[in-house]
Amino acid sequence: MKFFIDTANLAEIQEAQDFGILDGVTTNPSLMAKEGISGKNNVLRHYKAICNIVDGDVSAEVIATDFEGMIREGEELADLDEKIVVKIPMIKDGIKAIRYFSEKGIKTNCTLIFSAGQALLAAKAGATYVSPFIGRLDDIGFDGIDLIEQIRTIFDNYGFETEILAASVRNPMHIIKCAEVGSDVMTGPLSAILALLKHPLTDNGLKQFLADHAKVNG
Ligand code: G3P
């Protein structure tokens, strides 16, 4: 499973890249706002800075919600760097835009997926990735992982090449469950990725090894 980091914070992206397990980055307008990035030129510069750090796909989201606007913004984003994946919301014009970009060989990520039917539509339009938001489904009493499993079955039934990119991942168990049910990618915060490192028996075991070594080596 590929590991993407879901942030627009350059220091965190650099830390994840240096950690050696990073396959890509996802952003959205809320994450860009969190970093205080505003104004078209600053936004484009920030995406370029992310591309300069990471070896892999970088999802950059359009703000427009009409077909022509999404095409205009998406083409501008795609021109920035070959790592850019144009992130498009799951709406009717979004599906048309995904078809347009797919025919031009520009990668897309269909975002705000909350049902298998939405994922199927995006895959039929030729999306490179679909992003089911598992944490937000959990928040309202549904099981986000069930949705990943359902989409996995549908994509496998028909050989869709669209990758399942589990988004709104919040914790290490989300990551493990995504891997169990065969998500192609997960995107989450650095804290959830680093939490995978932790086990008390590892900490205790290492402490003991070092103490035993010190006993005979001084
Ligand atoms: O990738 C989508 C993600 O940014 C949404 O996460 O935690 O706001 O539901 P969250």
PDB file of C-alpha atoms and ligand atoms in Angstrom:
ATOM      1  CA  MET A   1       0.000   0.000   0.000  1.00  0.00           C
ATOM      2  CA  LYS A   2       1.266   3.443  -0.907  1.00  0.00           C
ATOM      3  CA  PHE A   3       1.614   6.006   1.891  1.00  0.00           C
ATOM      4  CA  PHE A   4       0.623   9.574   1.093  1.00  0.00           C
ATOM      5  CA  ILE A   5       0.726  12.388   3.632  1.00  0.00           C
ATOM      6  CA  ASP A   6      -2.364  14.593   3.910  1.00  0.00           C
ATOM      7  CA  THR A   7      -1.007  18.056   4.609  1.00  0.00           C
ATOM      8  CA  ALA A   8       0.236  21.245   2.995  1.00  0.00           C
ATOM      9  CA  ASN A   9       2.847  21.759   5.716  1.00  0.00           C
ATOM     10  CA  LEU A  10       6.271  21.776   4.067  1.00  0.00           C
ATOM     11  CA  ALA A  11       8.174  20.783   7.233  1.00  0.00           C
ATOM     12  CA  GLU A  12       5.959  17.725   7.763  1.00  0.00           C
ATOM     13  CA  ILE A  13       6.235  16.739   4.115  1.00  0.00           C
ATOM     14  CA  GLN A  14      10.027  17.022   4.347  1.00  0.00           C
ATOM     15  CA  GLU A  15      10.049  14.940   7.559  1.00  0.00           C
ATOM     16  CA  ALA A  16       7.925  12.207   5.936  1.00  0.00           C
ATOM     17  CA  GLN A  17      10.115  12.261   2.820  1.00  0.00           C
ATOM     18  CA  ASP A  18      13.282  11.951   4.930  1.00  0.00           C
ATOM     19  CA  PHE A  19      11.673   9.068   6.870  1.00  0.00           C
ATOM     20  CA  GLY A  20      11.891   7.117   3.607  1.00  0.00           C
ATOM     21  CA  ILE A  21       8.364   5.755   3.284  1.00  0.00           C
ATOM     22  CA  LEU A  22       6.557   8.543   1.466  1.00  0.00           C
ATOM     23  CA  ASP A  23       4.863   7.880  -1.880  1.00  0.00           C
ATOM     24  CA  GLY A  24       2.966  11.137  -2.354  1.00  0.00           C
ATOM     25  CA  VAL A  25       1.056  14.080  -0.910  1.00  0.00           C
ATOM     26  CA  THR A  26      -2.596  15.095  -0.837  1.00  0.00           C
ATOM     27  CA  THR A  27      -3.831  18.584  -0.077  1.00  0.00           C
ATOM     28  CA  ASN A  28      -7.209  20.300  -0.078  1.00  0.00           C
ATOM     29  CA  PRO A  29      -8.384  23.918   0.278  1.00  0.00           C
ATOM     30  CA  SER A  30      -8.801  23.512   4.067  1.00  0.00           C
ATOM     31  CA  LEU A  31      -5.220  22.239   4.467  1.00  0.00           C
ATOM     32  CA  MET A  32      -3.885  25.104   2.304  1.00  0.00           C
ATOM     33  CA  ALA A  33      -5.857  27.614   4.414  1.00  0.00           C
ATOM     34  CA  LYS A  34      -4.429  26.033   7.586  1.00  0.00           C
ATOM     35  CA  GLU A  35      -0.952  26.964   6.319  1.00  0.00           C
ATOM     36  CA  GLY A  36      -2.168  30.522   5.592  1.00  0.00           C
ATOM     37  CA  ILE A  37      -1.582  30.154   1.845  1.00  0.00           C
ATOM     38  CA  SER A  38      -3.795  32.569  -0.098  1.00  0.00           C
ATOM     39  CA  GLY A  39      -3.816  34.234  -3.515  1.00  0.00           C
ATOM     40  CA  LYS A  40      -3.414  32.335  -6.773  1.00  0.00           C
ATOM     41  CA  ASN A  41       0.320  32.908  -7.219  1.00  0.00           C
ATOM     42  CA  ASN A  42       1.145  31.902  -3.643  1.00  0.00           C
ATOM     43  CA  VAL A  43      -0.988  28.793  -3.978  1.00  0.00           C
ATOM     44  CA  LEU A  44       0.761  27.772  -7.216  1.00  0.00           C
ATOM     45  CA  ARG A  45       4.184  28.495  -5.679  1.00  0.00           C
ATOM     46  CA  HIS A  46       3.289  26.365  -2.648  1.00  0.00           C
ATOM     47  CA  TYR A  47       2.265  23.412  -4.814  1.00  0.00           C
ATOM     48  CA  LYS A  48       5.557  23.712  -6.694  1.00  0.00           C
ATOM     49  CA  ALA A  49       7.454  23.745  -3.379  1.00  0.00           C
ATOM     50  CA  ILE A  50       5.662  20.527  -2.347  1.00  0.00           C
ATOM     51  CA  CYS A  51       6.560  18.920  -5.693  1.00  0.00           C
ATOM     52  CA  ASN A  52      10.197  19.849  -5.117  1.00  0.00           C
ATOM     53  CA  ILE A  53      10.253  17.885  -1.846  1.00  0.00           C
ATOM     54  CA  VAL A  54       8.354  14.707  -2.623  1.00  0.00           C
ATOM     55  CA  ASP A  55       9.076  11.845  -5.027  1.00  0.00           C
ATOM     56  CA  GLY A  56       5.550  10.985  -6.098  1.00  0.00           C
ATOM     57  CA  ASP A  57       2.081  12.249  -6.876  1.00  0.00           C
ATOM     58  CA  VAL A  58       0.889  15.555  -5.385  1.00  0.00           C
ATOM     59  CA  SER A  59      -2.881  16.138  -5.386  1.00  0.00           C
ATOM     60  CA  ALA A  60      -3.857  19.788  -5.898  1.00  0.00           C
ATOM     61  CA  GLU A  61      -7.547  20.623  -5.699  1.00  0.00           C
ATOM     62  CA  VAL A  62      -9.534  22.902  -8.006  1.00  0.00           C
ATOM     63  CA  ILE A  63     -11.803  25.504  -6.425  1.00  0.00           C
ATOM     64  CA  ALA A  64     -14.171  25.935  -9.382  1.00  0.00           C
ATOM     65  CA  THR A  65     -17.322  23.818  -9.430  1.00  0.00           C
ATOM     66  CA  ASP A  66     -18.291  24.327 -13.088  1.00  0.00           C
ATOM     67  CA  PHE A  67     -16.798  22.317 -15.954  1.00  0.00           C
ATOM     68  CA  GLU A  68     -14.997  25.197 -17.724  1.00  0.00           C
ATOM     69  CA  GLY A  69     -13.585  26.537 -14.462  1.00  0.00           C
ATOM     70  CA  MET A  70     -12.311  23.117 -13.381  1.00  0.00           C
ATOM     71  CA  ILE A  71     -10.643  22.604 -16.765  1.00  0.00           C
ATOM     72  CA  ARG A  72      -8.994  26.035 -16.627  1.00  0.00           C
ATOM     73  CA  GLU A  73      -7.721  25.589 -13.062  1.00  0.00           C
ATOM     74  CA  GLY A  74      -6.781  21.948 -13.569  1.00  0.00           C
ATOM     75  CA  GLU A  75      -4.707  22.672 -16.665  1.00  0.00           C
ATOM     76  CA  GLU A  76      -2.878  25.446 -14.841  1.00  0.00           C
ATOM     77  CA  LEU A  77      -2.138  23.117 -11.932  1.00  0.00           C
ATOM     78  CA  ALA A  78      -1.032  20.281 -14.211  1.00  0.00           C
ATOM     79  CA  ASP A  79       1.341  22.632 -16.063  1.00  0.00           C
ATOM     80  CA  LEU A  80       3.173  23.322 -12.789  1.00  0.00           C
ATOM     81  CA  ASP A  81       4.844  19.929 -12.480  1.00  0.00           C
ATOM     82  CA  GLU A  82       4.431  16.396 -13.811  1.00  0.00           C
ATOM     83  CA  LYS A  83       3.821  15.191 -10.230  1.00  0.00           C
ATOM     84  CA  ILE A  84       0.565  17.157  -9.991  1.00  0.00           C
ATOM     85  CA  VAL A  85      -2.676  15.173  -9.824  1.00  0.00           C
ATOM     86  CA  VAL A  86      -5.735  17.362 -10.374  1.00  0.00           C
ATOM     87  CA  LYS A  87      -8.133  16.846  -7.474  1.00  0.00           C
ATOM     88  CA  ILE A  88     -11.760  17.217  -8.475  1.00  0.00           C
ATOM     89  CA  PRO A  89     -14.922  17.052  -6.345  1.00  0.00           C
ATOM     90  CA  MET A  90     -17.538  14.342  -6.850  1.00  0.00           C
ATOM     91  CA  ILE A  91     -20.168  16.411  -8.661  1.00  0.00           C
ATOM     92  CA  LYS A  92     -21.667  16.095 -12.148  1.00  0.00           C
ATOM     93  CA  ASP A  93     -19.346  18.632 -13.789  1.00  0.00           C
ATOM     94  CA  GLY A  94     -16.479  17.013 -11.877  1.00  0.00           C
ATOM     95  CA  ILE A  95     -17.161  13.693 -13.598  1.00  0.00           C
ATOM     96  CA  LYS A  96     -17.130  15.452 -16.973  1.00  0.00           C
ATOM     97  CA  ALA A  97     -13.832  17.144 -16.054  1.00  0.00           C
ATOM     98  CA  ILE A  98     -12.312  13.798 -15.000  1.00  0.00           C
ATOM     99  CA  ARG A  99     -13.245  12.336 -18.406  1.00  0.00           C
ATOM    100  CA  TYR A 100     -11.684  15.379 -20.120  1.00  0.00           C
ATOM    101  CA  PHE A 101      -8.405  15.126 -18.173  1.00  0.00           C
ATOM    102  CA  SER A 102      -8.288  11.354 -18.513  1.00  0.00           C
ATOM    103  CA  GLU A 103      -8.431  11.698 -22.315  1.00  0.00           C
ATOM    104  CA  LYS A 104      -5.586  14.242 -22.150  1.00  0.00           C
ATOM    105  CA  GLY A 105      -3.426  11.921 -20.023  1.00  0.00           C
ATOM    106  CA  ILE A 106      -3.628  14.205 -16.969  1.00  0.00           C
ATOM    107  CA  LYS A 107      -3.958  12.375 -13.645  1.00  0.00           C
ATOM    108  CA  THR A 108      -7.015  13.029 -11.474  1.00  0.00           C
ATOM    109  CA  ASN A 109      -8.126  12.331  -7.920  1.00  0.00           C
ATOM    110  CA  CYS A 110     -11.890  12.359  -7.373  1.00  0.00           C
ATOM    111  CA  THR A 111     -12.458  13.652  -3.858  1.00  0.00           C
ATOM    112  CA  LEU A 112     -15.347  13.665  -1.372  1.00  0.00           C
ATOM    113  CA  ILE A 113     -16.362  10.063  -2.123  1.00  0.00           C
ATOM    114  CA  PHE A 114     -18.816   8.672   0.422  1.00  0.00           C
ATOM    115  CA  SER A 115     -20.501   5.841  -1.495  1.00  0.00           C
ATOM    116  CA  ALA A 116     -19.605   2.950  -3.778  1.00  0.00           C
ATOM    117  CA  GLY A 117     -21.800   4.413  -6.522  1.00  0.00           C
ATOM    118  CA  GLN A 118     -19.767   7.621  -6.515  1.00  0.00           C
ATOM    119  CA  ALA A 119     -16.534   5.624  -6.746  1.00  0.00           C
ATOM    120  CA  LEU A 120     -17.933   3.585  -9.655  1.00  0.00           C
ATOM    121  CA  LEU A 121     -18.885   6.740 -11.573  1.00  0.00           C
ATOM    122  CA  ALA A 122     -15.439   8.283 -11.053  1.00  0.00           C
ATOM    123  CA  ALA A 123     -13.721   5.070 -12.177  1.00  0.00           C
ATOM    124  CA  LYS A 124     -15.903   4.897 -15.302  1.00  0.00           C
ATOM    125  CA  ALA A 125     -14.896   8.491 -16.107  1.00  0.00           C
ATOM    126  CA  GLY A 126     -11.237   7.422 -15.926  1.00  0.00           C
ATOM    127  CA  ALA A 127     -10.126   8.820 -12.545  1.00  0.00           C
ATOM    128  CA  THR A 128      -6.587   7.873 -11.543  1.00  0.00           C
ATOM    129  CA  TYR A 129      -7.618   7.842  -7.867  1.00  0.00           C
ATOM    130  CA  VAL A 130     -10.869   7.888  -5.904  1.00  0.00           C
ATOM    131  CA  SER A 131     -10.747   9.296  -2.384  1.00  0.00           C
ATOM    132  CA  PRO A 132     -13.291   7.761   0.017  1.00  0.00           C
ATOM    133  CA  PHE A 133     -13.247   9.739   3.299  1.00  0.00           C
ATOM    134  CA  ILE A 134     -13.234   7.001   5.909  1.00  0.00           C
ATOM    135  CA  GLY A 135     -12.842   9.142   9.054  1.00  0.00           C
ATOM    136  CA  ARG A 136     -15.787  11.355   8.159  1.00  0.00           C
ATOM    137  CA  LEU A 137     -17.968   8.267   7.616  1.00  0.00           C
ATOM    138  CA  ASP A 138     -16.897   6.900  11.012  1.00  0.00           C
ATOM    139  CA  ASP A 139     -17.812  10.306  12.501  1.00  0.00           C
ATOM    140  CA  ILE A 140     -21.469   9.855  11.522  1.00  0.00           C
ATOM    141  CA  GLY A 141     -21.777   6.229  12.586  1.00  0.00           C
ATOM    142  CA  PHE A 142     -20.916   4.407   9.340  1.00  0.00           C
ATOM    143  CA  ASP A 143     -17.887   2.154   8.910  1.00  0.00           C
ATOM    144  CA  GLY A 144     -15.467   3.830   6.509  1.00  0.00           C
ATOM    145  CA  ILE A 145     -13.491   0.612   6.075  1.00  0.00           C
ATOM    146  CA  ASP A 146     -16.644  -1.189   4.838  1.00  0.00           C
ATOM    147  CA  LEU A 147     -16.759   1.347   1.999  1.00  0.00           C
ATOM    148  CA  ILE A 148     -13.127   0.656   1.045  1.00  0.00           C
ATOM    149  CA  GLU A 149     -13.919  -3.079   0.963  1.00  0.00           C
ATOM    150  CA  GLN A 150     -17.015  -2.524  -1.173  1.00  0.00           C
ATOM    151  CA  ILE A 151     -15.126  -0.367  -3.694  1.00  0.00           C
ATOM    152  CA  ARG A 152     -12.268  -2.930  -3.763  1.00  0.00           C
ATOM    153  CA  THR A 153     -14.753  -5.676  -4.740  1.00  0.00           C
ATOM    154  CA  ILE A 154     -16.354  -3.543  -7.464  1.00  0.00           C
ATOM    155  CA  PHE A 155     -13.049  -2.410  -8.981  1.00  0.00           C
ATOM    156  CA  ASP A 156     -11.703  -5.981  -8.929  1.00  0.00           C
ATOM    157  CA  ASN A 157     -14.901  -7.376 -10.500  1.00  0.00           C
ATOM    158  CA  TYR A 158     -14.393  -5.234 -13.575  1.00  0.00           C
ATOM    159  CA  GLY A 159     -10.646  -4.675 -13.617  1.00  0.00           C
ATOM    160  CA  PHE A 160     -10.816  -0.905 -13.111  1.00  0.00           C
ATOM    161  CA  GLU A 161      -7.323   0.555 -12.929  1.00  0.00           C
ATOM    162  CA  THR A 162      -8.497   3.473 -10.755  1.00  0.00           C
ATOM    163  CA  GLU A 163      -6.657   3.321  -7.426  1.00  0.00           C
ATOM    164  CA  ILE A 164      -8.487   3.461  -4.121  1.00  0.00           C
ATOM    165  CA  LEU A 165      -6.940   6.271  -2.072  1.00  0.00           C
ATOM    166  CA  ALA A 166      -8.345   6.006   1.457  1.00  0.00           C
ATOM    167  CA  ALA A 167      -8.599   9.575   2.780  1.00  0.00           C
ATOM    168  CA  SER A 168      -9.646  11.193   6.045  1.00  0.00           C
ATOM    169  CA  VAL A 169      -7.417   8.611   7.717  1.00  0.00           C
ATOM    170  CA  ARG A 170      -6.992   9.677  11.331  1.00  0.00           C
ATOM    171  CA  ASN A 171      -5.093   6.982  13.244  1.00  0.00           C
ATOM    172  CA  PRO A 172      -2.795   3.947  12.913  1.00  0.00           C
ATOM    173  CA  MET A 173      -5.690   1.440  13.066  1.00  0.00           C
ATOM    174  CA  HIS A 174      -7.232   3.115  10.031  1.00  0.00           C
ATOM    175  CA  ILE A 175      -3.950   2.538   8.187  1.00  0.00           C
ATOM    176  CA  ILE A 176      -3.754  -1.134   9.203  1.00  0.00           C
ATOM    177  CA  LYS A 177      -7.406  -1.784   8.302  1.00  0.00           C
ATOM    178  CA  CYS A 178      -6.909  -0.092   4.914  1.00  0.00           C
ATOM    179  CA  ALA A 179      -3.974  -2.412   4.251  1.00  0.00           C
ATOM    180  CA  GLU A 180      -6.017  -5.468   5.340  1.00  0.00           C
ATOM    181  CA  VAL A 181      -8.842  -4.755   2.915  1.00  0.00           C
ATOM    182  CA  GLY A 182      -6.543  -3.910   0.007  1.00  0.00           C
ATOM    183  CA  SER A 183      -6.700  -0.142  -0.359  1.00  0.00           C
ATOM    184  CA  ASP A 184      -4.098   0.888  -2.959  1.00  0.00           C
ATOM    185  CA  VAL A 185      -3.137   4.053  -1.093  1.00  0.00           C
ATOM    186  CA  MET A 186      -3.862   5.701   2.215  1.00  0.00           C
ATOM    187  CA  THR A 187      -3.397   9.382   2.987  1.00  0.00           C
ATOM    188  CA  GLY A 188      -3.181  10.573   6.561  1.00  0.00           C
ATOM    189  CA  PRO A 189      -1.395  12.864   8.973  1.00  0.00           C
ATOM    190  CA  LEU A 190       2.264  12.284   9.835  1.00  0.00           C
ATOM    191  CA  SER A 191       1.211  11.541  13.443  1.00  0.00           C
ATOM    192  CA  ALA A 192      -0.805   8.478  12.310  1.00  0.00           C
ATOM    193  CA  ILE A 193       2.116   7.206  10.228  1.00  0.00           C
ATOM    194  CA  LEU A 194       4.639   7.679  13.047  1.00  0.00           C
ATOM    195  CA  ALA A 195       2.266   5.964  15.511  1.00  0.00           C
ATOM    196  CA  LEU A 196       2.819   2.740  13.528  1.00  0.00           C
ATOM    197  CA  LEU A 197       6.365   2.704  14.949  1.00  0.00           C
ATOM    198  CA  LYS A 198       5.221   2.323  18.511  1.00  0.00           C
ATOM    199  CA  HIS A 199       5.002  -0.841  20.606  1.00  0.00           C
ATOM    200  CA  PRO A 200       5.834  -1.025  24.328  1.00  0.00           C
ATOM    201  CA  LEU A 201       7.528  -4.422  23.871  1.00  0.00           C
ATOM    202  CA  THR A 202       9.854  -2.866  21.300  1.00  0.00           C
ATOM    203  CA  ASP A 203      10.773  -0.078  23.734  1.00  0.00           C
ATOM    204  CA  ASN A 204      11.263  -2.506  26.648  1.00  0.00           C
ATOM    205  CA  GLY A 205      13.171  -4.981  24.495  1.00  0.00           C
ATOM    206  CA  LEU A 206      15.570  -2.326  23.222  1.00  0.00           C
ATOM    207  CA  LYS A 207      16.116  -0.997  26.752  1.00  0.00           C
ATOM    208  CA  GLN A 208      16.995  -4.513  27.914  1.00  0.00           C
ATOM    209  CA  PHE A 209      19.346  -5.191  24.961  1.00  0.00           C
ATOM    210  CA  LEU A 210      21.242  -1.963  25.622  1.00  0.00           C
ATOM    211  CA  ALA A 211      21.422  -2.626  29.385  1.00  0.00           C
ATOM    212  CA  ASP A 212      22.762  -6.184  28.847  1.00  0.00           C
ATOM    213  CA  HIS A 213      25.308  -4.901  26.342  1.00  0.00           C
ATOM    214  CA  ALA A 214      26.454  -2.206  28.804  1.00  0.00           C
ATOM    215  CA  LYS A 215      26.877  -4.795  31.595  1.00  0.00           C
ATOM    216  CA  VAL A 216      29.684  -6.551  29.744  1.00  0.00           C
ATOM    217  CA  ASN A 217      31.042  -3.681  27.689  1.00  0.00           C
ATOM    218  CA  GLY A 218      30.947  -0.946  30.269  1.00  0.00           C
TER     219      GLY A 218
HETATM  220  O1  G3P B   1      -7.894  13.798   2.521  1.00  0.00           O
HETATM  221  C1  G3P B   1      -9.104  14.288   3.042  1.00  0.00           C
HETATM  222  C2  G3P B   1      -8.853  14.784   4.402  1.00  0.00           C
HETATM  223  O2  G3P B   1      -8.032  15.923   4.375  1.00  0.00           O
HETATM  224  C3  G3P B   1     -10.055  15.000   5.231  1.00  0.00           C
HETATM  225  O3  G3P B   1      -9.651  14.652   6.491  1.00  0.00           O
HETATM  226  O4  G3P B   1      -9.736  14.590   8.920  1.00  0.00           O
HETATM  227  O5  G3P B   1     -10.711  16.553   7.657  1.00  0.00           O
HETATM  228  O6  G3P B   1     -11.836  14.337   7.619  1.00  0.00           O
HETATM  229  P1  G3P B   1     -10.540  15.071   7.739  1.00  0.00           P
END
